[in-house]
Coordinates of C-alpha atoms in Angstrom, one line a residue:
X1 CA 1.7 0.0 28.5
X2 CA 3.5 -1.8 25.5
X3 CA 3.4 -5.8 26.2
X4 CA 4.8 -8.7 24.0
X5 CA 2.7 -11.4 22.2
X6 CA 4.1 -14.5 20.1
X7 CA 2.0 -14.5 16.7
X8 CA -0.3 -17.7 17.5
X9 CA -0.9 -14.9 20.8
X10 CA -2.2 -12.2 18.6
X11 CA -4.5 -14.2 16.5
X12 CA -6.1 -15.7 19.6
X13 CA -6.7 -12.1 20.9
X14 CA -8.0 -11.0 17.3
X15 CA -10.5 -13.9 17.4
X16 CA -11.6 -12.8 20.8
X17 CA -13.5 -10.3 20.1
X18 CA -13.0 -6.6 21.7
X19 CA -12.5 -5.3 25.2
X20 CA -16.3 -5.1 27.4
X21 CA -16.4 -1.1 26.5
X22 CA -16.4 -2.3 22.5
X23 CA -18.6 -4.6 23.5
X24 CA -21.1 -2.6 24.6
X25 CA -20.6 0.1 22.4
X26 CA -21.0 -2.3 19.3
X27 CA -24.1 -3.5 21.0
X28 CA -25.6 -0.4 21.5
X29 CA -25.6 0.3 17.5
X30 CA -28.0 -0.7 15.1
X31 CA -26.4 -0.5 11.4
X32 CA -28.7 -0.9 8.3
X33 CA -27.5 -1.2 5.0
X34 CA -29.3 0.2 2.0
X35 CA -29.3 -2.7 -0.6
X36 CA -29.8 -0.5 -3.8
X37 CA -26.4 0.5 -2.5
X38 CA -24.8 -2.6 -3.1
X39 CA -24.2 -1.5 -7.3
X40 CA -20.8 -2.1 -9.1
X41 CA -20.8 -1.7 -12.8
X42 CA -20.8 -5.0 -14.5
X43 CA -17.5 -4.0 -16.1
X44 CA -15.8 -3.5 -12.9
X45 CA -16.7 -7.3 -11.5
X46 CA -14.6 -8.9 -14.6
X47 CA -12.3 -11.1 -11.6
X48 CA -9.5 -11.0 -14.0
X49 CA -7.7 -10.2 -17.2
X50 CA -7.2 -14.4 -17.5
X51 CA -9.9 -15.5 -15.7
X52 CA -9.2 -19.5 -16.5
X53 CA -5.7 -18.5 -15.3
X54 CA -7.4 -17.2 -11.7
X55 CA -9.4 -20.5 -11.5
X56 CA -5.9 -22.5 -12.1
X57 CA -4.6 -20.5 -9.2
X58 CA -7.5 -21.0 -7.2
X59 CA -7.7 -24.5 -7.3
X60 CA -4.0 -24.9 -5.9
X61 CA -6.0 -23.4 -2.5
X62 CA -3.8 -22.9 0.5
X63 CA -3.6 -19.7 2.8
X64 CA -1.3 -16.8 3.4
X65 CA 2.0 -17.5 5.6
X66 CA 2.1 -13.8 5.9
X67 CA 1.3 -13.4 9.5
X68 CA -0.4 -9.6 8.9
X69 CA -2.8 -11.4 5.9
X70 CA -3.2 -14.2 8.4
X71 CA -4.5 -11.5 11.2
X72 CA -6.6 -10.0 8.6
X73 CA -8.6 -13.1 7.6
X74 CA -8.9 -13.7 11.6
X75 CA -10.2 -10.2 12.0
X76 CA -12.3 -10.9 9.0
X77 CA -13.8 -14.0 10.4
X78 CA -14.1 -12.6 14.0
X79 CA -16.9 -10.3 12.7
X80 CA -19.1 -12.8 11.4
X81 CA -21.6 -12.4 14.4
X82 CA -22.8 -8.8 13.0
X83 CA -25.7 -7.4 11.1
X84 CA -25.4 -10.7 7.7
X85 CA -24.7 -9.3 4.0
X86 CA -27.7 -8.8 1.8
X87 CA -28.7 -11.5 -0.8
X88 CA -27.5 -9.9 -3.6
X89 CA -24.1 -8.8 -1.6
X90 CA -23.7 -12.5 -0.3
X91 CA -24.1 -13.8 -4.5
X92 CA -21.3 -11.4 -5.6
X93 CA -19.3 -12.7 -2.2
X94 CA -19.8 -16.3 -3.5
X95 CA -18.6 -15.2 -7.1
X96 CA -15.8 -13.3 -5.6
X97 CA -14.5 -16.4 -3.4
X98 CA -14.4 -19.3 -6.3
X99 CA -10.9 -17.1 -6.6
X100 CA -7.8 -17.0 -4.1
X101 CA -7.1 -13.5 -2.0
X102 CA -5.0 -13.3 -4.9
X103 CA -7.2 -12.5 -7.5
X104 CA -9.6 -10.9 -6.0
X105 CA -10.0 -7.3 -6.2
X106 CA -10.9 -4.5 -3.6
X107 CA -13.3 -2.7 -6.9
X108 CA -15.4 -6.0 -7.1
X109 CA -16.7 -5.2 -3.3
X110 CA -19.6 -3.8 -2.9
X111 CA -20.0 -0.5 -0.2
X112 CA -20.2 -2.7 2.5
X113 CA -17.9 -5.5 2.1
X114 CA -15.5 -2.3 1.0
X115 CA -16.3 -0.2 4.5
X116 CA -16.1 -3.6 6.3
X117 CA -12.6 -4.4 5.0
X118 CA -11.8 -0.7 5.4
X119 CA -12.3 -1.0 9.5
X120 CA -11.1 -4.4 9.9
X121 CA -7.6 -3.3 8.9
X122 CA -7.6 -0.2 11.1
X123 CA -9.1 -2.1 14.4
X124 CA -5.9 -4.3 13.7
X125 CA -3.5 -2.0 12.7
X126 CA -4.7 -0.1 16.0
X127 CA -3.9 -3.4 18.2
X128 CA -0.7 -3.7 16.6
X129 CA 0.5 -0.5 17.3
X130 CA 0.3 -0.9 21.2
X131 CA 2.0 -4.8 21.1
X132 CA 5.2 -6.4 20.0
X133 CA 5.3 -9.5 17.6
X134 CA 7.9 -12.1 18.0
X135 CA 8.0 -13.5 14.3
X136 CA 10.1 -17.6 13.7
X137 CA 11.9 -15.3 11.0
X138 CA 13.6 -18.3 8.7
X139 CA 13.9 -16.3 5.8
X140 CA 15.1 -12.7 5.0
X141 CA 14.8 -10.6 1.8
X142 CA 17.4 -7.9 1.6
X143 CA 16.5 -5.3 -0.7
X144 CA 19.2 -2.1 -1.8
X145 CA 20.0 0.2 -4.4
X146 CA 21.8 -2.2 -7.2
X147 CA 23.5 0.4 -9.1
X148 CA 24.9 2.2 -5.7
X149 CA 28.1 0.6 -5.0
X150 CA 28.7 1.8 -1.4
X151 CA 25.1 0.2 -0.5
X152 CA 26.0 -2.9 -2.3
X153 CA 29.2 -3.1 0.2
X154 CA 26.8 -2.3 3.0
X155 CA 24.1 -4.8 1.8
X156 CA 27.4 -7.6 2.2
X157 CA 27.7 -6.7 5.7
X158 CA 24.2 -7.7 6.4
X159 CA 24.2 -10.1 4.2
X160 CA 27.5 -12.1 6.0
X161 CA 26.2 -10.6 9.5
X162 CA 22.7 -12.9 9.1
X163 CA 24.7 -15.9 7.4
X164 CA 27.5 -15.9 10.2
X165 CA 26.9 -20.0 12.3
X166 CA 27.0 -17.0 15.6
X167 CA 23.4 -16.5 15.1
X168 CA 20.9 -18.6 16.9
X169 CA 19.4 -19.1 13.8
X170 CA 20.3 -20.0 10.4
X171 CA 18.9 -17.6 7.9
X172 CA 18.5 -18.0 4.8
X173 CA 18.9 -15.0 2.9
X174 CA 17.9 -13.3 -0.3
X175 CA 19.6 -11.0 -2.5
X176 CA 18.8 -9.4 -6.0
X177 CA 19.9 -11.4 -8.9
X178 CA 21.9 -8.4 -10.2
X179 CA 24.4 -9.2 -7.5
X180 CA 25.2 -12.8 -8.0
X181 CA 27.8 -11.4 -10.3
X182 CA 28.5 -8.7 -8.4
X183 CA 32.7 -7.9 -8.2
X184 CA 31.7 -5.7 -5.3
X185 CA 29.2 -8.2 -3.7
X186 CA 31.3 -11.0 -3.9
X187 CA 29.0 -13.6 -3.8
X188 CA 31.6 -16.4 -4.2
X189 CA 33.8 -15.0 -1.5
X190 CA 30.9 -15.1 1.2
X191 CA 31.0 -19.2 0.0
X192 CA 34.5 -19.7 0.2
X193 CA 34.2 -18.2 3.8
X194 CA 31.9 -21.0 4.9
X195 CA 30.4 -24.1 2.7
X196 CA 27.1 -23.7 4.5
X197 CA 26.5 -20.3 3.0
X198 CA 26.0 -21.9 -0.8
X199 CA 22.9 -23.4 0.7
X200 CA 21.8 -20.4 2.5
X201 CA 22.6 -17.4 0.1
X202 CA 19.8 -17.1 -2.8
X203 CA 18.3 -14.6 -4.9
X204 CA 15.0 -13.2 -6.0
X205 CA 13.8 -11.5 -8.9
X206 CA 10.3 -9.5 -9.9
X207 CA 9.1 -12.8 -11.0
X208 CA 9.7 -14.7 -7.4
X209 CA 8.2 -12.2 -5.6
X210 CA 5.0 -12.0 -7.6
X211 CA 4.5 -15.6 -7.7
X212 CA 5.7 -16.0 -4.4
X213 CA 5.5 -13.3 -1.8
X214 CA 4.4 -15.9 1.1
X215 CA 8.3 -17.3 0.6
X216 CA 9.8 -14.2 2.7
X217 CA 9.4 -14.1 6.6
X218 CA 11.1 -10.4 7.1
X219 CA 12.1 -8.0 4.6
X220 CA 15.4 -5.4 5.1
X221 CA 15.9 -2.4 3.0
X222 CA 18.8 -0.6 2.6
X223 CA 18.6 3.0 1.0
X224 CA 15.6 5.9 1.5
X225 CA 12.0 6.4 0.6
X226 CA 12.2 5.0 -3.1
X227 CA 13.7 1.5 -2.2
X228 CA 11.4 1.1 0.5
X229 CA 8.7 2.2 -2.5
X230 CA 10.2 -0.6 -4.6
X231 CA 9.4 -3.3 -1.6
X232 CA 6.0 -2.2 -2.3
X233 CA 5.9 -2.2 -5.9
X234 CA 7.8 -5.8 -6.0
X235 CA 5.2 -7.4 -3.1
X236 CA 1.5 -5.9 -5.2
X237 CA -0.5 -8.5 -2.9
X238 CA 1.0 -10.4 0.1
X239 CA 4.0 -8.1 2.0
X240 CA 6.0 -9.3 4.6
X241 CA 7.1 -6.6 7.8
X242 CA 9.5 -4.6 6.0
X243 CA 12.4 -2.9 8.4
X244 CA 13.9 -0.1 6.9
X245 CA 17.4 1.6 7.4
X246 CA 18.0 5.2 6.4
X247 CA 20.5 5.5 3.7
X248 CA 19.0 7.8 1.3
X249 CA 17.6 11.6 1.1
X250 CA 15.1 12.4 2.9
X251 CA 13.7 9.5 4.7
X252 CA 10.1 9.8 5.8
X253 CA 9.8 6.0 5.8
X254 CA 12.9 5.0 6.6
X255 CA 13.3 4.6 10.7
X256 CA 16.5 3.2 11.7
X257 CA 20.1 3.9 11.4
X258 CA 22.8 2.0 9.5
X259 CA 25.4 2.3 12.0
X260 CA 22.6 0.1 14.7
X261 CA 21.8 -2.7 12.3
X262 CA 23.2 -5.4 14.2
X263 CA 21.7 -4.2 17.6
X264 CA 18.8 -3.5 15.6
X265 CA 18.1 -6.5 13.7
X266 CA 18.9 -9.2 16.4
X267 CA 16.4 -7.0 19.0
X268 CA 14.0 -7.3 16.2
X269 CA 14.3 -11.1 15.7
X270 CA 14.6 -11.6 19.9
X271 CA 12.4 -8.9 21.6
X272 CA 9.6 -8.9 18.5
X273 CA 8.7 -5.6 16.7
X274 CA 6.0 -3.2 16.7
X275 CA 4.5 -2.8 13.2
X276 CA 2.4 0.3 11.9
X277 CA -0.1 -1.1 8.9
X278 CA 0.4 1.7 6.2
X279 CA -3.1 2.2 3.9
X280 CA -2.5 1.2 -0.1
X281 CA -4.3 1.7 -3.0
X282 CA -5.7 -0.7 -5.8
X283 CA -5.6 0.7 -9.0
X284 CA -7.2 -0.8 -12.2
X285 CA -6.8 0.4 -15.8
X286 CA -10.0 -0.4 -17.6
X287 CA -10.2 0.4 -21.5
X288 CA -13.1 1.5 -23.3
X289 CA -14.7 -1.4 -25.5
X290 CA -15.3 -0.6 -29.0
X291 CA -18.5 0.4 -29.9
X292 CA -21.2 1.3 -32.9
X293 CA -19.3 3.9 -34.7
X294 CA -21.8 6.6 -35.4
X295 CA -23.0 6.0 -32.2
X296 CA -21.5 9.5 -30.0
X297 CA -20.6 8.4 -26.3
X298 CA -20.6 9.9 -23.4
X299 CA -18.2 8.5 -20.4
X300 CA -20.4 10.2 -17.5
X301 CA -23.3 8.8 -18.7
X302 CA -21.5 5.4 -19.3
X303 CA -20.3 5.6 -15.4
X304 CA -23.1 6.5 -13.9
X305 CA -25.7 4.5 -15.6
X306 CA -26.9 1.2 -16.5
X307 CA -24.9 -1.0 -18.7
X308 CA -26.5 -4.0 -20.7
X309 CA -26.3 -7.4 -19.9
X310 CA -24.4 -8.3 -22.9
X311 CA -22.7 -4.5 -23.9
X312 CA -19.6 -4.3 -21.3
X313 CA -18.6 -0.3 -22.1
X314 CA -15.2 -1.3 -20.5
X315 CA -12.8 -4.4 -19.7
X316 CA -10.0 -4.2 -17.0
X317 CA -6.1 -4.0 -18.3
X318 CA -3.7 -4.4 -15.4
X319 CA -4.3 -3.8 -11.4
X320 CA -1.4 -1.8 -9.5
X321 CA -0.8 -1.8 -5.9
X322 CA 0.3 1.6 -4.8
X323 CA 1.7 2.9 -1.5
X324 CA 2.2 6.8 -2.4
X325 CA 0.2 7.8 -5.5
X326 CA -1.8 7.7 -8.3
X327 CA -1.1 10.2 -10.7
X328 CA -3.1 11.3 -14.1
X329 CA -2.2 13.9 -16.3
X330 CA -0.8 14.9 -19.8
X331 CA 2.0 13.5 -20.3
X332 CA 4.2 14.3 -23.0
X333 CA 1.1 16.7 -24.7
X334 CA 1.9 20.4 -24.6
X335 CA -1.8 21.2 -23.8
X336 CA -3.3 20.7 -20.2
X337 CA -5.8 17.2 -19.8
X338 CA -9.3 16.5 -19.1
X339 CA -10.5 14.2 -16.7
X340 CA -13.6 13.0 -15.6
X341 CA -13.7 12.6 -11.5
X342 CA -15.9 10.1 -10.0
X343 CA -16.9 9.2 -6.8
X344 CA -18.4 5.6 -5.9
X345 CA -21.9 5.7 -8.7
X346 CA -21.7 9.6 -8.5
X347 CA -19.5 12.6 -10.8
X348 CA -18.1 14.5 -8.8
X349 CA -16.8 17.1 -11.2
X350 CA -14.7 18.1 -14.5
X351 CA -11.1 18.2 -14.0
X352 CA -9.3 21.1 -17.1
X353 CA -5.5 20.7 -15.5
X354 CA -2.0 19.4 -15.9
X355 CA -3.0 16.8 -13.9
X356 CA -5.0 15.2 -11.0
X357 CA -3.3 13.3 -7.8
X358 CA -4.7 10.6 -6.0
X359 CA -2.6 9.6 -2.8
X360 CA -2.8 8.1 0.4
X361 CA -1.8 9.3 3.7
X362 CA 1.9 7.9 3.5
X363 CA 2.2 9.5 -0.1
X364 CA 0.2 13.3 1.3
X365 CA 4.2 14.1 1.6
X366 CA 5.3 13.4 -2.0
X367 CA 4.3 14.7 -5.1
X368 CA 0.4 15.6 -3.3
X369 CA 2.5 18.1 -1.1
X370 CA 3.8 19.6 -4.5
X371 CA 0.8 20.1 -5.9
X372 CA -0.4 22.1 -2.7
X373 CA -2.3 19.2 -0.9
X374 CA -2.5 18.7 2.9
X375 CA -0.3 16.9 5.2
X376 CA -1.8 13.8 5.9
X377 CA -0.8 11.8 9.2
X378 CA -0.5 8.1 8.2
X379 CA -2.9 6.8 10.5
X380 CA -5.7 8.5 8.9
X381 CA -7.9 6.8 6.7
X382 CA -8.9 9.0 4.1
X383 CA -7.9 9.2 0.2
X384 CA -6.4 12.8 -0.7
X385 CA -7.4 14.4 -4.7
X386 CA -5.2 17.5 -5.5
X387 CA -5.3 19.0 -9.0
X388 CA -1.8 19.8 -10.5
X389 CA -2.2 23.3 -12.1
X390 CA -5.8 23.6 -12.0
X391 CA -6.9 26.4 -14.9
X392 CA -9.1 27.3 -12.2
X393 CA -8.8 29.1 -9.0
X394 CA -11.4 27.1 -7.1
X395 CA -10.3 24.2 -7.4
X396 CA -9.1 23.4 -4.0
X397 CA -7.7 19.7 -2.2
X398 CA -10.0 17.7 -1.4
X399 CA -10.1 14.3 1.6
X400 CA -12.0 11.7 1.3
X401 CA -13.2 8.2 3.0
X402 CA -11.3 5.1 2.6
X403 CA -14.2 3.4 2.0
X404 CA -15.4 4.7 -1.7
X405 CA -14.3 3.9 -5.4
X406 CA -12.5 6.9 -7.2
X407 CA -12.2 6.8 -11.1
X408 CA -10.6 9.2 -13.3
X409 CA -11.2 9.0 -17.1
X410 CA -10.2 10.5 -20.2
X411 CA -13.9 11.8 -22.0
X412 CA -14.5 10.6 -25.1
X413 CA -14.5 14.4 -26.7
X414 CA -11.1 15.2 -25.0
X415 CA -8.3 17.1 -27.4
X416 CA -5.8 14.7 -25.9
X417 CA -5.2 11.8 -24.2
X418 CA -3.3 11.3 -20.5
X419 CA -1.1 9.4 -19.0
X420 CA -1.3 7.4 -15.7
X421 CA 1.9 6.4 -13.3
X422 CA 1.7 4.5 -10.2
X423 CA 3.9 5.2 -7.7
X424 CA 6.1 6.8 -10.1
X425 CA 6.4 3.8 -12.2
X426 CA 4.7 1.6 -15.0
X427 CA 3.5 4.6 -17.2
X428 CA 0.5 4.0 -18.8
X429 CA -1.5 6.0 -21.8
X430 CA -4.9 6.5 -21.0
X431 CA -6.9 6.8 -24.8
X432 CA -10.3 8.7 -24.7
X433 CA -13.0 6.7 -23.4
X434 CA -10.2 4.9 -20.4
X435 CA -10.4 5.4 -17.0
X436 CA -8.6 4.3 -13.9
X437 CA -10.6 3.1 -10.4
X438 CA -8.9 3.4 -7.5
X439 CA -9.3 2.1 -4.4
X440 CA -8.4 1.0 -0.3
X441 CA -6.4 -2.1 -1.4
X442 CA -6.8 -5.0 0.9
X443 CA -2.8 -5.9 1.2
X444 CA -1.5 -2.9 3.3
X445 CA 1.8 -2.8 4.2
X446 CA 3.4 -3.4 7.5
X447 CA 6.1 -0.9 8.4
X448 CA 8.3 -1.9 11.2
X449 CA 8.7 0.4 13.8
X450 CA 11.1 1.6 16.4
X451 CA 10.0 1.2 19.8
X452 CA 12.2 4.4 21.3
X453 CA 15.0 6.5 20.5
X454 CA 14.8 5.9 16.6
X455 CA 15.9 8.6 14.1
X456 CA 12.9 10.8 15.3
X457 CA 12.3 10.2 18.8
X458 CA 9.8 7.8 19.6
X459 CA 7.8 5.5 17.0
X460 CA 4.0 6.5 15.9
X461 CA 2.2 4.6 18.0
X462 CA 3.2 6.9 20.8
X463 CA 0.8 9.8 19.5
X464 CA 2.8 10.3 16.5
X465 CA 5.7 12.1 17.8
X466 CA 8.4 10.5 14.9
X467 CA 5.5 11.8 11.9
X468 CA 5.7 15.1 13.3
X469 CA 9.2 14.8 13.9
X470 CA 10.0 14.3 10.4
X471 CA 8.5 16.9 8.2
X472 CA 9.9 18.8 11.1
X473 CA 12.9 17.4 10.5
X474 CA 13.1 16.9 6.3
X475 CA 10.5 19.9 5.5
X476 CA 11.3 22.5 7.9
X477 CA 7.7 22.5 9.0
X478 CA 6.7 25.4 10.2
X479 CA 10.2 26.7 11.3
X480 CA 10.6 30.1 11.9
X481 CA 12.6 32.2 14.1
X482 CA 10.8 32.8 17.2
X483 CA 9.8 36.4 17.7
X484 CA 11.3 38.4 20.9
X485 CA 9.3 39.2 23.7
X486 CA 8.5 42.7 24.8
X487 CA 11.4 44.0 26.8
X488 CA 9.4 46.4 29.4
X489 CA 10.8 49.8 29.9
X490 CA 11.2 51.3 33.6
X491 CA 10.3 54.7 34.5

């Protein structure tokens, strides 16, 4: 039975520990953990690209406003009565923490700290699937398709709806910086209307939300899968609840209509909403070091083994946050790539094809479906690895756990190089000898929900009715006409 809590409410349950079933059931498990599993390459636990630039940060302290990150460190802390980290995992914790949540990265856990993160955000994103949150939302980000002119029109409507002195509250609101000249968004004309506005009507760029995510209480998107994927991409770390309406193609993502917003939007701000934690990724670009040059290298034996204290093979070059897809393949090269797949300290296997995609459960839908992959419910926490165009006929999808670090390189004897996107964007060459890790990220991203009667039905955390609904709905799942009974003949 769905119930309300006020945020302090939730955070006092998460602190609380489990139900007395958990209880016991937790109890009634011993877990060991194998130190000599504890390994990360020596490459992989460079903190930062700038690393005086992360202490800078670091030293500014001061936690999260963002009340998912906030239930996360509570869930984090709330399991500090089980089984303590080893001495060598509780050193590279210490190491880790001289840095804020922002500059720490999911590839510098070890297994543990990885598998640990891993279930805290699914027991959460469990409880907050079965409770509403009523959020003090002060501030709004409003987020649409700039060059679409009918959306920018719509995007005023909300805009004036949330500034209007009838609400109980006096927002303030954010809009891109492409529409403060605007003819069509008439940003002076929503100030003329009322003086209060000027103070109340601001804008945000990449910059602002990269530097300062925690500013936003609520985020509103206008448009359909790819502008809720640029919320993502803009928010890599700290995201606030992000409530979606349909205005676009397809609309896996997107739950609510237009034509509700104002029944939508004050329910949401009054009743509280129900929030469905999506799984990201964390993906690093690290770039072969240079090295002797009669030396020949090998980057499965540079993987797998040992590096020396002072001979990095590899140094990091830029982290994305992802929420569909990590793709690598060969770009603008008219011959097919090779890739190098690797799973946690293991290769898994030689990869000759077009390409290789790495998604999560949200992105199983996207290009993963095109490349023959499995349908992934979004509640599952498993990484999906489809080859595009395998010149092999055995290559066949694979699933795997959250809880280990994929990379995909270039070898060093490869014809060609490839080319990595994230999410579409920010594409990246990948030069023999590169490889990219990927990983469960520890900023997921909080999807509002509709309690009931939303564009499919009911919301997923009644059995997942609306997931089903919609590849019923945009894919044609499964739809066939039904075949005819037997009509029985009388003698």
């Amino acid at each position: 039975m769905e119930h309300v809590e006020t945020f302090e409410k939730a955070i006092e349950d998460v602190d609380g520990g489990s139900s007395t079933s958990e209880s016991e059931y937790q109890h009634a498990l011993e877990v060991v953990w194998d130190d000599d599993n504890a390994k990360r390459r020596k490459s992989s636990l460079i903190s930062s690209d700038n690393p005086k630039k992360a202490q800078e940060v670091a030293k500014k302290g001061g936690s999260t406003s963002c009340f998912v990150h906030q239930l996360l460190e509570s869930q984090r802390k709330s399991r500090k009565g089980q089984p303590s980290l080893s001495h060598n995992e509780d050193r590279n914790l210490d190491k880790a923490s001289d840095l804020t949540n922002q500059a720490i990265h999911s590839r510098l856990l070890t297994k543990r700290q990885l598998s640990e993160m891993a279930i805290g955000v699914r027991e959460l994103s469990k409880k907050l699937g079965s409770i509403r949150l009523k959020l003090r939302v002060k501030t709004i980000f409003l987020l649409t398709k700039a060059h679409d002119s009918d959306l920018i029109g719509l995007t005023r409507n909300i805009a004036e709806w949330l500034l209007s002195k009838d609400r109980d509250t006096q927002y303030t609101v954010y809009v891109e910086d492409t529409l403060r000249d605007n003819s069509k968004f008439d940003a002076q004309g929503l100030i003329s209307q009322d003086p209060s506005h000027e103070g109340r009507l601001k804008y945000w760029n990449n910059e602002l939300c990269r530097k300062q995510p925690h500013l936003f209480d609520f985020a509103v998107t206008l448009g359909g899968d790819g502008t809720l994927l640029y919320a993502s991409w803009l928010f890599q770390r700290i995201v606030p609840p992000v409530l979606s309406f349909a205005l676009g193609s397809l609309g896996f993502l997107t739950k609510f209509d237009y034509a509700d917003h104002q029944e939508t939007l004050s329910a949401a701000f009054k009743d509280g909403i129900t929030v469905s934690l999506r799984l990201r990724f964390e993906a690093t670009i690290m770039r072969t070091q240079t090295a002797e040059q009669d030396k020949k290298r090998d980057l499965v034996e540079e993987l797998i083994g040992d590096e020396a204290e002072n001979n990095l093979t590899h140094r990091p070059d830029g982290s994305y946050t992802i929420l569909n897809d990590i793709v690598v393949d060969r770009g603008p090269n008219p011959t097919m790539s090779s890739t190098e797949l690797f799973m946690d300290e293991k290769h898994m296997t030689s990869i000759l094809a077009d390409g290789i995609c790495v998604a999560t459960p949200t992105g199983s839908t996207a290009y993963n479906l095109a490349a023959g992959g499995s349908l992934c419910h979004p509640d599952n926490p498993v990484i999906l690895v489809t080859a595009i165009c395998a010149h092999t006929l055995s290559f066949r999808p694979v699933i795997l756990p959250d809880t280990c670090v994929l990379r995909v390189g270039v070898p060093y004897d490869a014809r060609t190089s490839s080319w990595a996107s994230f999410d579409g964007r920010e594409r990246v060459e990948l030069r023999r000898g590169d490889y990219v890790t990927v990983s469960a990220s520890r900023y997921p991203f909080a999807n509002v929900m509709p309690r009931e009667g939303g564009r499919g039905g009911k919301g997923e955390g009644g059995g997942g009715e609306d997931w089903v609904a919609s590849i019923s709905r945009t894919l044609n799942w499964n739809n066939r006409q039904r075949q005819r009974a037997f009509k029985e003949w009388e003698r």
